[in-house]
XYZ file of C-alpha atoms in Angstrom:
470
model
C 90.753 85.566 99.730
C 89.405 84.947 96.218
C 85.939 86.004 97.358
C 87.281 89.357 98.615
C 89.170 89.951 95.367
C 85.930 89.264 93.495
C 84.079 91.731 95.743
C 86.675 94.438 95.059
C 86.354 93.767 91.315
C 82.548 93.991 91.547
C 82.787 97.367 93.252
C 85.216 98.714 90.644
C 82.695 97.673 87.971
C 79.979 99.662 89.747
C 82.377 102.622 89.968
C 82.909 102.472 86.206
C 79.134 102.428 85.619
C 78.552 105.352 87.981
C 81.445 107.289 86.406
C 79.444 107.325 83.145
C 76.309 108.476 84.973
C 78.168 111.272 86.796
C 79.799 112.401 83.532
C 76.402 112.556 81.801
C 74.834 114.538 84.670
C 77.824 116.920 84.679
C 77.414 117.560 80.956
C 73.683 118.240 81.424
C 74.372 120.727 84.232
C 77.414 122.269 82.590
C 79.520 121.802 85.736
C 81.122 119.099 87.874
C 78.951 117.264 90.402
C 80.034 118.056 93.967
C 80.195 115.946 97.116
C 80.821 116.404 100.831
C 81.282 113.911 103.677
C 80.493 115.117 107.204
C 82.061 112.859 109.836
C 80.990 112.434 113.444
C 82.923 110.324 115.944
C 86.197 108.462 116.203
C 89.270 107.835 114.074
C 87.689 104.662 112.715
C 84.906 106.853 111.302
C 87.467 109.315 109.925
C 89.170 106.427 108.142
C 85.830 105.203 106.736
C 85.098 108.712 105.445
C 88.398 108.755 103.556
C 87.230 105.585 101.779
C 83.819 107.075 100.979
C 85.425 110.193 99.545
C 87.890 108.085 97.570
C 85.024 106.201 95.903
C 83.082 109.400 95.147
C 86.118 111.088 93.584
C 86.870 107.961 91.533
C 83.407 108.126 89.935
C 83.807 111.821 89.153
C 82.470 113.863 92.072
C 84.475 116.886 93.229
C 84.813 117.484 96.972
C 83.603 120.834 98.347
C 83.825 122.273 101.872
C 80.116 123.038 102.215
C 77.302 120.579 102.957
C 75.313 122.206 100.154
C 76.605 119.658 97.630
C 75.069 117.405 94.972
C 75.797 114.359 97.149
C 76.078 114.784 100.900
C 76.978 111.901 103.227
C 76.720 111.928 107.007
C 79.023 109.293 108.540
C 77.435 108.990 111.958
C 78.541 108.185 115.502
C 76.271 106.826 118.196
C 78.548 106.535 121.227
C 76.501 109.188 123.033
C 72.757 109.798 122.928
C 73.211 113.443 121.907
C 75.014 112.303 118.738
C 71.629 111.116 117.450
C 70.009 114.467 118.266
C 72.857 116.232 116.474
C 72.208 114.294 113.257
C 68.468 114.973 113.308
C 69.255 118.687 113.668
C 71.518 118.535 110.617
C 68.868 116.700 108.602
C 66.366 119.499 109.322
C 68.766 121.978 107.699
C 69.534 119.653 104.795
C 65.848 119.336 103.935
C 65.842 123.047 103.023
C 68.956 122.555 100.874
C 67.254 119.729 99.008
C 64.204 121.878 98.412
C 66.520 124.395 96.713
C 68.278 121.630 94.752
C 65.885 118.678 94.132
C 68.694 116.771 92.391
C 70.682 116.681 95.654
C 71.224 113.211 97.145
C 71.743 112.455 100.832
C 73.416 109.366 102.259
C 73.528 108.256 105.888
C 75.980 105.640 107.131
C 78.042 104.652 110.161
C 77.318 103.412 113.661
C 73.998 105.166 114.229
C 72.527 103.398 111.198
C 73.042 100.003 112.869
C 70.165 100.780 115.259
C 66.725 99.633 114.089
C 64.798 102.434 115.814
C 66.941 105.012 113.997
C 66.171 103.462 110.593
C 62.455 103.483 111.379
C 62.561 107.151 112.408
C 64.398 108.143 109.218
C 61.988 106.132 107.050
C 59.000 107.905 108.603
C 60.274 111.423 109.364
C 63.092 112.025 106.852
C 61.782 110.495 103.642
C 64.002 112.783 101.555
C 67.087 110.708 102.512
C 68.287 108.665 99.524
C 70.705 105.996 100.790
C 71.149 104.388 104.222
C 73.927 101.912 104.992
C 75.867 100.873 108.080
C 79.373 100.171 109.340
C 79.907 96.813 107.629
C 79.306 97.706 103.968
C 81.038 101.061 103.455
C 82.777 99.521 100.442
C 79.405 99.172 98.635
C 78.833 102.917 98.143
C 79.057 102.860 94.317
C 76.698 99.858 94.166
C 74.184 101.547 96.474
C 74.379 104.758 94.481
C 73.657 102.786 91.304
C 70.642 101.159 93.011
C 69.347 104.607 94.042
C 69.736 106.036 90.527
C 67.964 103.009 89.004
C 65.100 102.798 91.528
C 64.384 106.505 92.248
C 63.478 105.513 95.825
C 65.186 105.295 99.240
C 67.798 102.517 99.402
C 68.373 100.871 102.792
C 71.148 98.271 103.096
C 72.073 97.416 106.686
C 74.090 94.331 107.618
C 73.673 92.986 111.163
C 77.231 91.648 111.179
C 79.884 90.410 108.769
C 83.108 88.454 108.536
C 84.058 90.284 105.325
C 86.908 92.798 105.110
C 87.087 94.579 101.752
C 89.939 97.099 101.760
C 91.390 97.195 98.246
C 89.386 100.273 97.200
C 90.102 104.008 96.649
C 90.736 106.302 99.621
C 91.197 110.079 99.842
C 93.504 110.725 102.786
C 92.997 113.877 104.835
C 96.789 114.314 105.227
C 99.485 113.405 102.707
C 102.098 112.702 105.395
C 100.176 110.658 107.988
C 97.227 108.273 107.933
C 95.307 105.614 109.788
C 95.500 101.958 108.787
C 92.787 99.584 109.991
C 94.216 96.373 111.408
C 90.940 94.968 112.743
C 87.243 95.700 113.109
C 84.644 95.157 115.815
C 84.862 94.624 119.561
C 84.185 91.722 121.947
C 84.576 93.595 125.241
C 81.001 94.742 126.008
C 81.848 97.487 128.505
C 78.523 98.283 130.154
C 78.444 101.936 128.984
C 79.471 101.295 125.368
C 77.367 100.701 122.260
C 80.332 99.886 119.961
C 80.122 96.034 120.033
C 76.457 96.276 119.033
C 77.069 98.573 116.048
C 80.567 97.533 114.893
C 80.099 93.770 115.323
C 82.494 91.118 116.607
C 86.263 91.294 116.322
C 87.820 90.327 113.010
C 91.429 90.948 112.031
C 92.928 91.820 108.669
C 95.656 89.539 107.339
C 99.131 90.880 108.200
C 100.268 90.730 104.571
C 97.355 93.006 103.568
C 98.237 95.486 106.333
C 101.921 95.529 105.342
C 100.959 95.982 101.686
C 98.827 99.007 102.563
C 101.537 100.516 104.783
C 104.129 100.119 102.001
C 101.718 101.723 99.538
C 101.001 104.819 101.660
C 104.698 105.226 102.511
C 105.509 105.155 98.774
C 103.023 108.047 98.447
C 104.819 110.171 101.059
C 103.332 109.062 104.401
C 105.798 109.408 107.304
C 103.549 108.244 110.148
C 100.853 105.559 110.383
C 98.300 105.033 113.132
C 97.278 101.356 113.433
C 93.581 101.318 114.313
C 91.406 98.840 116.206
C 88.849 98.975 119.025
C 91.237 96.817 121.088
C 94.532 96.319 119.263
C 95.648 93.783 121.902
C 93.107 91.366 120.403
C 94.665 91.588 116.954
C 95.260 88.264 115.230
C 92.957 86.057 117.281
C 90.571 85.453 114.371
C 93.279 84.725 111.795
C 93.864 81.209 110.459
C 97.497 81.638 111.459
C 97.311 83.727 114.669
C 99.733 86.626 115.095
C 99.982 88.896 118.129
C 99.804 92.675 117.927
C 103.418 92.897 119.128
C 104.492 90.632 116.243
C 102.546 92.776 113.779
C 104.323 95.904 115.059
C 107.695 94.244 114.417
C 106.656 93.553 110.823
C 105.341 97.083 110.226
C 108.598 98.505 111.601
C 110.510 96.781 108.772
C 108.797 98.976 106.143
C 111.502 101.214 104.690
C 110.773 104.940 104.622
C 108.255 104.777 107.473
C 109.390 107.023 110.331
C 106.704 106.717 113.002
C 104.174 104.133 114.152
C 101.310 104.918 116.512
C 98.375 102.742 117.554
C 95.056 102.933 119.313
C 93.454 101.634 121.312
C 94.964 99.026 123.671
C 92.943 97.712 126.638
C 94.499 97.490 130.127
C 93.077 93.990 130.705
C 95.256 92.236 128.115
C 98.239 94.459 127.307
C 101.193 92.075 126.957
C 104.774 92.325 128.202
C 105.821 91.648 124.616
C 104.027 94.816 123.457
C 105.811 96.838 126.151
C 109.125 95.342 125.010
C 108.457 96.270 121.363
C 107.706 99.865 122.374
C 110.843 100.010 124.525
C 113.210 98.752 121.825
C 111.641 100.057 118.612
C 113.121 103.008 116.725
C 109.785 103.744 115.024
C 106.985 102.980 117.535
C 106.227 106.248 119.324
C 106.830 106.288 123.082
C 103.245 107.292 123.709
C 100.795 104.994 125.474
C 97.104 105.862 125.348
C 95.619 103.475 127.905
C 91.933 104.103 128.738
C 91.329 103.916 132.498
C 87.685 105.148 132.611
C 87.640 105.152 136.442
C 90.033 104.692 139.348
C 87.402 102.917 141.435
C 87.662 99.103 141.363
C 83.980 98.937 142.337
C 82.942 101.029 139.330
C 85.372 99.257 137.013
C 83.574 96.015 137.837
C 80.199 97.628 137.058
C 81.708 98.920 133.801
C 82.789 95.342 132.927
C 86.394 96.460 132.409
C 88.099 93.305 133.820
C 90.840 95.027 135.849
C 91.111 96.777 139.218
C 92.574 100.121 140.233
C 95.647 98.330 141.596
C 96.157 96.339 138.380
C 95.920 99.479 136.250
C 98.456 101.380 138.380
C 100.836 98.376 138.418
C 100.634 98.129 134.625
C 101.269 101.877 134.213
C 104.306 101.675 136.534
C 105.659 98.674 134.624
C 105.388 100.597 131.330
C 106.997 103.725 132.814
C 109.896 101.735 134.276
C 110.595 99.864 131.024
C 110.121 102.948 128.802
C 111.600 105.975 130.616
C 109.970 109.239 129.521
C 106.952 107.492 127.956
C 103.999 109.815 127.451
C 100.888 108.499 129.209
C 97.368 109.525 128.192
C 93.998 108.052 129.066
C 90.190 108.226 128.913
C 88.172 109.031 132.047
C 84.398 108.984 132.563
C 82.974 111.229 135.299
C 79.535 110.509 136.761
C 79.064 106.831 135.905
C 75.852 105.559 137.582
C 76.410 105.097 141.320
C 79.694 107.027 141.414
C 80.244 108.281 144.969
C 82.660 110.947 146.193
C 84.922 108.117 147.398
C 84.865 106.517 143.935
C 85.796 109.838 142.371
C 88.664 110.371 144.826
C 90.023 106.969 143.753
C 90.147 108.324 140.184
C 92.027 111.430 141.358
C 94.464 109.141 143.219
C 95.344 107.308 140.005
C 95.752 110.575 138.080
C 98.271 111.744 140.715
C 100.080 108.405 140.887
C 100.408 107.813 137.132
C 100.888 111.488 136.271
C 99.069 111.555 132.930
C 100.299 113.923 130.238
C 96.692 114.508 129.213
C 93.323 112.777 129.164
C 90.125 112.632 127.178
C 87.568 113.388 129.871
C 83.884 112.625 129.439
C 80.752 113.296 131.413
C 78.829 109.993 131.523
C 76.128 110.025 128.876
C 73.289 107.551 129.196
C 73.293 105.437 126.048
C 70.098 103.511 125.208
C 70.798 99.871 124.434
C 73.657 99.540 126.948
C 73.413 97.896 130.400
C 74.513 101.099 132.169
C 71.525 103.046 130.812
C 69.141 101.105 133.062
C 71.321 101.273 136.193
C 69.946 103.070 139.231
C 71.671 105.955 141.056
C 72.272 108.198 138.049
C 74.500 111.012 139.360
C 73.190 114.575 139.736
C 74.393 116.970 137.003
C 75.701 119.587 139.465
C 77.751 116.934 141.275
C 79.179 115.734 137.939
C 80.127 119.288 136.922
C 81.961 119.887 140.211
C 83.896 116.611 139.865
C 84.658 117.258 136.204
C 86.142 120.678 137.010
C 88.274 119.225 139.810
C 89.557 116.487 137.506
C 90.510 118.999 134.795
C 92.376 121.153 137.340
C 94.421 118.143 138.504
C 95.163 117.038 134.925
C 96.404 120.550 134.173
C 98.854 120.198 137.080
C 100.181 116.780 136.031
C 100.479 117.871 132.399
C 102.447 121.039 133.263
C 104.741 119.056 135.570
C 105.532 116.572 132.768
C 105.949 119.320 130.174
C 108.536 121.123 132.315
C 110.811 118.050 132.295
C 111.414 118.370 128.534
C 112.075 122.127 128.381
C 115.509 122.631 126.809
C 115.451 119.269 124.988
C 115.810 118.993 121.214
C 113.058 116.753 119.817
C 112.234 115.287 116.429
C 108.959 116.760 115.177
C 106.545 115.943 112.352
C 105.407 119.320 110.954
C 101.637 119.130 110.468
C 100.240 122.580 109.655
C 100.580 126.339 109.693
C 99.738 127.872 113.059
C 96.411 129.653 112.622
C 97.060 132.093 115.489
C 100.329 133.636 114.334
C 101.735 134.230 110.865
C 105.062 132.574 110.082
C 104.555 129.903 112.739
C 104.217 126.143 112.211
C 102.726 123.432 114.415
C 104.488 120.102 114.789
C 103.770 116.936 116.767
C 106.312 115.380 119.095
C 106.765 111.651 119.469
C 104.821 111.887 122.755
C 101.845 113.332 120.809
C 102.114 116.852 122.282
C 102.245 119.873 119.981
C 104.990 122.467 119.599
C 104.708 125.829 117.812
C 107.776 127.348 116.163
C 108.880 129.597 113.289
C 109.145 128.037 109.835
C 107.765 128.096 106.297
C 104.673 126.282 105.056
C 106.735 124.330 102.486
C 108.024 122.275 105.452
C 104.578 120.813 106.219
C 104.754 117.020 106.058
C 108.485 116.852 106.808
C 110.470 116.077 109.953
C 112.509 118.708 111.808
C 114.575 119.089 114.996
C 113.046 121.583 117.408
C 114.320 122.858 120.745
C 111.550 123.049 123.360
C 111.942 126.549 124.792
C 108.799 127.115 126.866
C 106.043 124.847 128.190
C 102.437 126.010 128.074
C 100.763 123.176 129.996
C 99.524 121.046 127.113
C 101.961 122.251 124.431
C 105.344 123.943 123.846
C 106.829 126.959 122.137
C 110.032 125.984 120.318
C 112.896 126.991 118.066
C 113.787 125.052 114.928
C 117.351 123.765 114.856
C 118.889 124.044 111.386
C 121.808 121.965 110.142
């Protein structure tokens, strides 16, 4: 613990040093230095970007919407092969920006930077990049920036793995009324299609007292809803000196006064406990929304994916959750076109969609990812076959979603108002406990507050509603 406190103190010292440098540069230019963070990928990356922006603003940079900034950071994703191509395309455009503004600095971080071949390519083909760091040392941004300013050359600082968790640093939240809170890092599951364990490292959990402290802090700043984040939240606590289960952590988070909603992602079907189901069923704050990635309904493919459950086990678990938590919203992830997927395998997936009746799903076409076991598997599925299956899956999901939506029409639901509706003036968009959206009349001053809304009309994946006053 003392070591982590010392690391936080070190980083604040670097921030103070860089604050002086930024102030001097601003005076020379006669304007504030600007920054921008472009984020690719998941909610873990979004959370990391909030930390990066928090550090940059602490040392004096001003955030702008455009990538044409004095310091531009790309926080990268590498889950799919085309994510790499996307970054290289962006870097081609940024090179021209840097030619127009030689003082511009460019930083690259995140999952993609954990791959050696990527670092080599950037060193040789994109020499104008200033700082490269990975997923494990986000907290070192001020220190790396200082090294770049002192050396005038490219700084590369990639850690293969770490057991360190340094959280007590600035963060600039995207929303004032909701935020993510990391409860753990890394993944030990090694699904055959997934690169995450190789780039995020092994599982390590934050101490519960540190999580509770952060939740209390953000709630004191106006946050109504927190999303507890981990690659597999069911594994929370296993690396702690005094183990604590995820269900026990939820009970502790629920005690935080002023907090209205708790969400979490992502649980894994292989080790979701009865205790977790019980907490969801009895809690007044944990949202009745279960996002449970299925990936495929074929037991044969699930084995090839290294998922550690069968079709029958997944369906039984879903039924158990639905019986214990009536009206629970069920969402999932589904991959179409995994190597060797036959028409029979795909029909098994459709069977599960019908049986569970998902409210919605994140659907993905299988993307070959170098460095994963699945990339070298034979029987890669033809693109036309994948497209046909993908379209059929979406059509069925539309049916199940509409059927579920209809059940709530006429109900009055508690809603967290998130934003103005961009399609119609005078309309707001709020999020229900089950994670679906509802659009209704209201004023923008209500954003970030809770309201009661009657669900008047279902639109498949969302509702039109009327706000209930008094």
